[in-house]
Tab-separated table of C-alpha atoms in Angstrom:
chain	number	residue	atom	x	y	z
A	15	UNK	CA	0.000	0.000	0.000
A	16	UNK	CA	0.827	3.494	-0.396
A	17	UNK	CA	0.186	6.603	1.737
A	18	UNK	CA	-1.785	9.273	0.574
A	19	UNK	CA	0.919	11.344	-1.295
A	20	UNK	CA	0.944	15.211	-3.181
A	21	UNK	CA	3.487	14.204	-5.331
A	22	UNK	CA	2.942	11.803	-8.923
A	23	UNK	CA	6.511	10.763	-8.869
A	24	UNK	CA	7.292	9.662	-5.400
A	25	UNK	CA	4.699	7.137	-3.559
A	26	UNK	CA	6.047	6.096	-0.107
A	27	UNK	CA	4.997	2.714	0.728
A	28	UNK	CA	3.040	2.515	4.017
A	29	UNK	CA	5.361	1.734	6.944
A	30	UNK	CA	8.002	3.586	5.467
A	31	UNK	CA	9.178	6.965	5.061
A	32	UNK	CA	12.695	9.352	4.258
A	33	UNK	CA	15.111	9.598	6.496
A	34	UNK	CA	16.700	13.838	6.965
A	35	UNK	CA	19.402	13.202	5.025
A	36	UNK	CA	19.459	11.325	1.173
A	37	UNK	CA	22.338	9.912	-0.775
A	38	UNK	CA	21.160	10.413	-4.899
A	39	UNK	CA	23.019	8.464	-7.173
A	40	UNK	CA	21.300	9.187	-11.026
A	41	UNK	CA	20.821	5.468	-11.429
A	42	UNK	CA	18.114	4.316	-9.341
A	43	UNK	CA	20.625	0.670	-9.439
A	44	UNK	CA	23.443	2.378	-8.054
A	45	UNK	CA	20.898	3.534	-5.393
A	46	UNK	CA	20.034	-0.158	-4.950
A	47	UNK	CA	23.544	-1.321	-5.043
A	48	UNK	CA	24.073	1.335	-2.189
A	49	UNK	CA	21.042	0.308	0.105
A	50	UNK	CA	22.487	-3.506	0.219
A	51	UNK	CA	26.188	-3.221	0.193
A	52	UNK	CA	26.073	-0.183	2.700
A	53	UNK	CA	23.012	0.115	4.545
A	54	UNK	CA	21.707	-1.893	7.925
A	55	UNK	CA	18.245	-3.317	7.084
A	56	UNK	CA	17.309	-1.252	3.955
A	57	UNK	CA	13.729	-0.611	3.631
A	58	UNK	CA	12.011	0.284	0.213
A	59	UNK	CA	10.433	3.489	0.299
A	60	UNK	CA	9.620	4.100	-2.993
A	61	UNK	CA	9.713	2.244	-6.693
A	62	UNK	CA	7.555	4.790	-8.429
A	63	UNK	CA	9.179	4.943	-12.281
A	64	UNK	CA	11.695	2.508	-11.130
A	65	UNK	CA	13.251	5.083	-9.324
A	66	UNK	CA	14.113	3.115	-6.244
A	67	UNK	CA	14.592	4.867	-3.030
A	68	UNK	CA	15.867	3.104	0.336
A	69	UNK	CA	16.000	3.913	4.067
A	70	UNK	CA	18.222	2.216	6.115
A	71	UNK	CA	21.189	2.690	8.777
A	72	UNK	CA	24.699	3.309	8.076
A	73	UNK	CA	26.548	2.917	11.553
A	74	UNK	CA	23.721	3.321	13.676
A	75	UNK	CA	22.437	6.396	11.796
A	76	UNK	CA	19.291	6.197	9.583
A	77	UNK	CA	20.209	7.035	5.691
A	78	UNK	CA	18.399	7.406	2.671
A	79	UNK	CA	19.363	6.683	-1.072
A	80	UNK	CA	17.444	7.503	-3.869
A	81	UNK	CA	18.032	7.479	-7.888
A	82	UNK	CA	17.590	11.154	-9.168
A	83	UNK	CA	17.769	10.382	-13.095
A	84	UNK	CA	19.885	12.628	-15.828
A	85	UNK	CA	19.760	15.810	-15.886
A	86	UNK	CA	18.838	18.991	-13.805
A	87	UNK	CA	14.964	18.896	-15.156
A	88	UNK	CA	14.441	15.112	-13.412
A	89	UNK	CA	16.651	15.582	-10.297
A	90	UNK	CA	14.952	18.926	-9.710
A	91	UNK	CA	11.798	17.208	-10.207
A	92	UNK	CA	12.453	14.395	-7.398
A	93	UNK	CA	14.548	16.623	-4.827
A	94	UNK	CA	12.294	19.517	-5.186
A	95	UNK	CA	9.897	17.035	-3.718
A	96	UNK	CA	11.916	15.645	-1.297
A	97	UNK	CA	12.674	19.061	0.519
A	98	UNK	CA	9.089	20.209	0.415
A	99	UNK	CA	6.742	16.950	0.533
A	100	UNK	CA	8.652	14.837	2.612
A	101	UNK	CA	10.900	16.324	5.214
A	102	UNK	CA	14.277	16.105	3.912
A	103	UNK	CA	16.946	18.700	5.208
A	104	UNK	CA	19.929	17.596	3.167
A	105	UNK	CA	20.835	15.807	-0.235
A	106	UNK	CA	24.260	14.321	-1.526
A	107	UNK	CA	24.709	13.954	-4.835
A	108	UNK	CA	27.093	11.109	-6.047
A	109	UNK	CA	27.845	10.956	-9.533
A	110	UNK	CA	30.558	10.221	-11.747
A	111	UNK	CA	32.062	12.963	-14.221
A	112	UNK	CA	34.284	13.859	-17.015
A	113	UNK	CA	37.932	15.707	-16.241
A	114	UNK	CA	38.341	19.073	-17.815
A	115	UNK	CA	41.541	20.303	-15.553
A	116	UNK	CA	45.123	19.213	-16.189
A	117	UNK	CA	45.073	18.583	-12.121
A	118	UNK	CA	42.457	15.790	-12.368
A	119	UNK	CA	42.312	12.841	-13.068
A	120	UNK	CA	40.413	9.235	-13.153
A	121	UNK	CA	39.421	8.172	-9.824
A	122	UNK	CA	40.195	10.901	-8.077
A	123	UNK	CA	37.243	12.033	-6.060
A	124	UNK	CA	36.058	15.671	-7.118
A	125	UNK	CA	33.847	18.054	-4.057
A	126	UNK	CA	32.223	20.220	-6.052
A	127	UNK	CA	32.370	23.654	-4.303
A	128	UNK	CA	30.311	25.488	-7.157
A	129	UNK	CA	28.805	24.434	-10.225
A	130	UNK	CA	28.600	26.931	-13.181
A	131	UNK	CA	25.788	25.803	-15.721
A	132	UNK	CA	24.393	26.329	-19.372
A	133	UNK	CA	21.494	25.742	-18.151
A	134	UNK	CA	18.420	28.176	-18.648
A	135	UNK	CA	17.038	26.976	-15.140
A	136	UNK	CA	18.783	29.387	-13.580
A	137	UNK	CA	16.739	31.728	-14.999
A	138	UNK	CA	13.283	30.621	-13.605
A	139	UNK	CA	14.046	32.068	-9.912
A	140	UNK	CA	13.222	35.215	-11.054
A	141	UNK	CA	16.928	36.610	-9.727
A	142	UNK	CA	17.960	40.019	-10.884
A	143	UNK	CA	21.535	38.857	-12.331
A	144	UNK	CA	22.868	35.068	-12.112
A	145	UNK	CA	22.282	33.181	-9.308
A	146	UNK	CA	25.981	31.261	-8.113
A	147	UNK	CA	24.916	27.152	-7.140
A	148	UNK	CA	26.718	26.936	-3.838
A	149	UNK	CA	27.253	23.599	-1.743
A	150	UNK	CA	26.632	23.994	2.002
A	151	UNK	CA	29.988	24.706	3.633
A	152	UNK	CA	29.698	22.411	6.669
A	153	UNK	CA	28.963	19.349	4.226
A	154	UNK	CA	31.728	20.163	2.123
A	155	UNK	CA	34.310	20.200	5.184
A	156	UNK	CA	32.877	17.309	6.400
A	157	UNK	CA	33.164	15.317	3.132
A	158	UNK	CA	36.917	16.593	2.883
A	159	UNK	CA	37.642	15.789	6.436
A	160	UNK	CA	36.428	12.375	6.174
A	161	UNK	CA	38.180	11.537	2.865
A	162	UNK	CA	41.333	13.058	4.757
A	163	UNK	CA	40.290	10.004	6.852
A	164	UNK	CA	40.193	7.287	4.389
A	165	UNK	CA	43.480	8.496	2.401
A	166	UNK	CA	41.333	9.251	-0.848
A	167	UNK	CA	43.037	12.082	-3.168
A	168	UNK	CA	40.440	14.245	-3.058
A	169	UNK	CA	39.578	17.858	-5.683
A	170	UNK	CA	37.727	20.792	-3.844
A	171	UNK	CA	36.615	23.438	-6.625
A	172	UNK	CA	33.838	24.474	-9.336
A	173	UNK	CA	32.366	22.227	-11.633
A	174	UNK	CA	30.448	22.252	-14.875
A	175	UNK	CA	27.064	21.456	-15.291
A	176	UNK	CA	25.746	21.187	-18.870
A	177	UNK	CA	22.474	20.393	-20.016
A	178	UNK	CA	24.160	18.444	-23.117
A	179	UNK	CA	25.366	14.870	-22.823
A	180	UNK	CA	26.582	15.754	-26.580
A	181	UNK	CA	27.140	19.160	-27.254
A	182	UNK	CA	27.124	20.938	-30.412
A	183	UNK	CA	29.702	23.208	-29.432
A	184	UNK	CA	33.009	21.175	-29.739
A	185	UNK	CA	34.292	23.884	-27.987
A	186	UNK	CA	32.145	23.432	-24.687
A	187	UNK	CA	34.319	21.738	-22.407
A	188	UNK	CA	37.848	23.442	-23.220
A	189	UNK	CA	36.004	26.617	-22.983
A	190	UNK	CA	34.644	25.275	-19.086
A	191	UNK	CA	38.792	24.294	-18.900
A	192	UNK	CA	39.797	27.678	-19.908
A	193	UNK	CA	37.875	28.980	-16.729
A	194	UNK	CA	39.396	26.572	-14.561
A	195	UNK	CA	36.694	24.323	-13.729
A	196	UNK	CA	37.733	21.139	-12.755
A	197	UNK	CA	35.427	18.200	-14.660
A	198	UNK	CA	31.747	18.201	-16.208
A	199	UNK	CA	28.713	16.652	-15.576
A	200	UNK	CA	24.458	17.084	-15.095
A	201	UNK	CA	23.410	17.518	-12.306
A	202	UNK	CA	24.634	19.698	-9.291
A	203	UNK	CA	23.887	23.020	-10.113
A	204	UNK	CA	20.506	22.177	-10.341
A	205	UNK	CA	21.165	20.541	-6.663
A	206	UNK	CA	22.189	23.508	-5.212
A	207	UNK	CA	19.871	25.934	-6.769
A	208	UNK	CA	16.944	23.362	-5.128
A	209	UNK	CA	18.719	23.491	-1.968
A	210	UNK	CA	19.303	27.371	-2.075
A	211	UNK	CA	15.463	28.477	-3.055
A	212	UNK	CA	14.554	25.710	-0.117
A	213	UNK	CA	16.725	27.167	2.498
A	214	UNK	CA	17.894	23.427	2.797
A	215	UNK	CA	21.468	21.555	2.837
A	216	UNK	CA	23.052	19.777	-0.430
A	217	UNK	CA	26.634	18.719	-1.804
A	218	UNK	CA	27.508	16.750	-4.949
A	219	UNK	CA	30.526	14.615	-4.390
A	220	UNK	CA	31.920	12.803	-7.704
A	221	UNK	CA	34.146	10.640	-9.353
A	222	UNK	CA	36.087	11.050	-12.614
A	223	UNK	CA	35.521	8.115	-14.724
A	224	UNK	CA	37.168	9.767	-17.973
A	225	UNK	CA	39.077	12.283	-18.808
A	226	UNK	CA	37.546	14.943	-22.137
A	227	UNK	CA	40.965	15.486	-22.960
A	228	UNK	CA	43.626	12.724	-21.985
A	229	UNK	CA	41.318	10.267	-23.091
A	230	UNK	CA	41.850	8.582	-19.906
A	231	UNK	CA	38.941	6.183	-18.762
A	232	UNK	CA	38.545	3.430	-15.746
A	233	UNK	CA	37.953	0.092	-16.333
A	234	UNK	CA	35.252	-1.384	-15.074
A	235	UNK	CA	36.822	-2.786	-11.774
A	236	UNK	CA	38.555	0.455	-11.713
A	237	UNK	CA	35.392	2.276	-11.674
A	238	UNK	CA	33.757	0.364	-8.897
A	239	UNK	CA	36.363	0.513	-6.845
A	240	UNK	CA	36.498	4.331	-6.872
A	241	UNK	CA	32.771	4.249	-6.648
A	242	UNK	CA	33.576	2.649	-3.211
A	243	UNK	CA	35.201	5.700	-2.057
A	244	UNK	CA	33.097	8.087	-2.910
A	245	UNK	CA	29.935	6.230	-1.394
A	246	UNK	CA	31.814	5.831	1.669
A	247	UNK	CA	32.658	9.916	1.882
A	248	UNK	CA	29.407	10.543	1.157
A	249	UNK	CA	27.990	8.365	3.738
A	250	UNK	CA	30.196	9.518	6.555
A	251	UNK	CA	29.441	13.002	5.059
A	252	UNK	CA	25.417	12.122	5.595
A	253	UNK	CA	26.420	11.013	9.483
A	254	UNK	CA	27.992	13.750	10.515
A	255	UNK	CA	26.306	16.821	9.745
């Protein structure tokens, strides 16, 4: 059964509900692969779409993880709901992305302090000028502090969000390079414009899986090992704020 719910996209089951702080992977299976390799008795919260979301406890602290899907139109759909429907004070994004900066590289885990965008939502808040998608400082120092922890090579700067997986500019991404941002991906300016409007918590912590200009790319062990790290910053991250 389902509770009564004012949102289409996310049905929580009855019996369950979403913890304070989420974990969103964009594949709702890396959420799933999260939930049982990570979390104490994972609960199913939601499967609306496919878009699985989990509650559980990561060292004695009660978690969520829940897929957001590509792009800042379908996260902002889902955490737009989960700040305002359903009592969430913080979201993590973790992601992977592609290196644009000579001082990245794969598997190295990327904090995104910033995320400049292409993206015309920034317009839709109605801002006189540009608004600047900030991460929430405390998560951010928390995320370094605990990679610091682990021994995981870590990147704290601006990223790139751009609306195109392929752009038509071939230009794009040297141009992002130019201005010293330090890899590209999807999502997290549309994160932390959510979490600004909302007057809530977010941080997007990622992993470079290729490089747009090396030509550098994990292998597929490669690539879920450095997953590991990152899901484990971003967990400690979610228990410690």
């Amino acid at each position: 059964m389902m509770k009564e719910s004012p949102s289409a996209c996310i049905s929580i089951k009855e019996g369950t509900h979403v913890a304070k702080t989420v974990l969103m992977p964009g594949d709702p299976l890396r959420a799933k692969y999260i939930a049982e390799h990570y979390l104490e008795n994972p609960v199913l919260f939601n499967d609306v779409r496919n878009m699985y979301g989990y509650t559980g406890l990561y060292e004695g602290k009660e978690v969520s993880v829940m897929g957001s899907g590509m792009g800042i139109p379908s996260l902002g759909l889902y955490v737009h709901e989960l700040y305002n429907f359903f009592g969430v004070d913080r979201v993590i994004r973790v992601g992977s992305a592609g290196g644009l900066s000579e001082d990245v590289h794969v598997r190295d885990v990327v904090i995104a302090m910033s995320a400049s965008t292409n993206s015309s939502y920034v317009t839709s808040y109605d801002f006189r000028g540009y608004p600047a998608p900030t991460a929430d400082y405390g998560m951010l120092a928390n995320a370094v502090a605990a990679a610091k922890e682990m021994g995981v090579s870590t990147k704290v700067g601006s990223v790139y969000t751009d609306d195109y997986f392929y752009h038509p500019d071939k230009d794009a991404n040297l141009k992002a390079k130019n201005l010293g941002l330090l890899a590209v991906e999807m999502e997290t300016a549309g994160l932390y414009l959510q979490a600004m409007a909302n007057h809530k918590k977010a941080l997007s912590i990622l992993t470079i899986s290729d490089h747009c200009f090396t030509g550098e790319s994990l292998s597929a062990e490669d690539r879920q090992n450095s997953f590991h790290e990152m899901m484990e910053i971003a967990l400690k991250t979610a228990i410690s704020d």
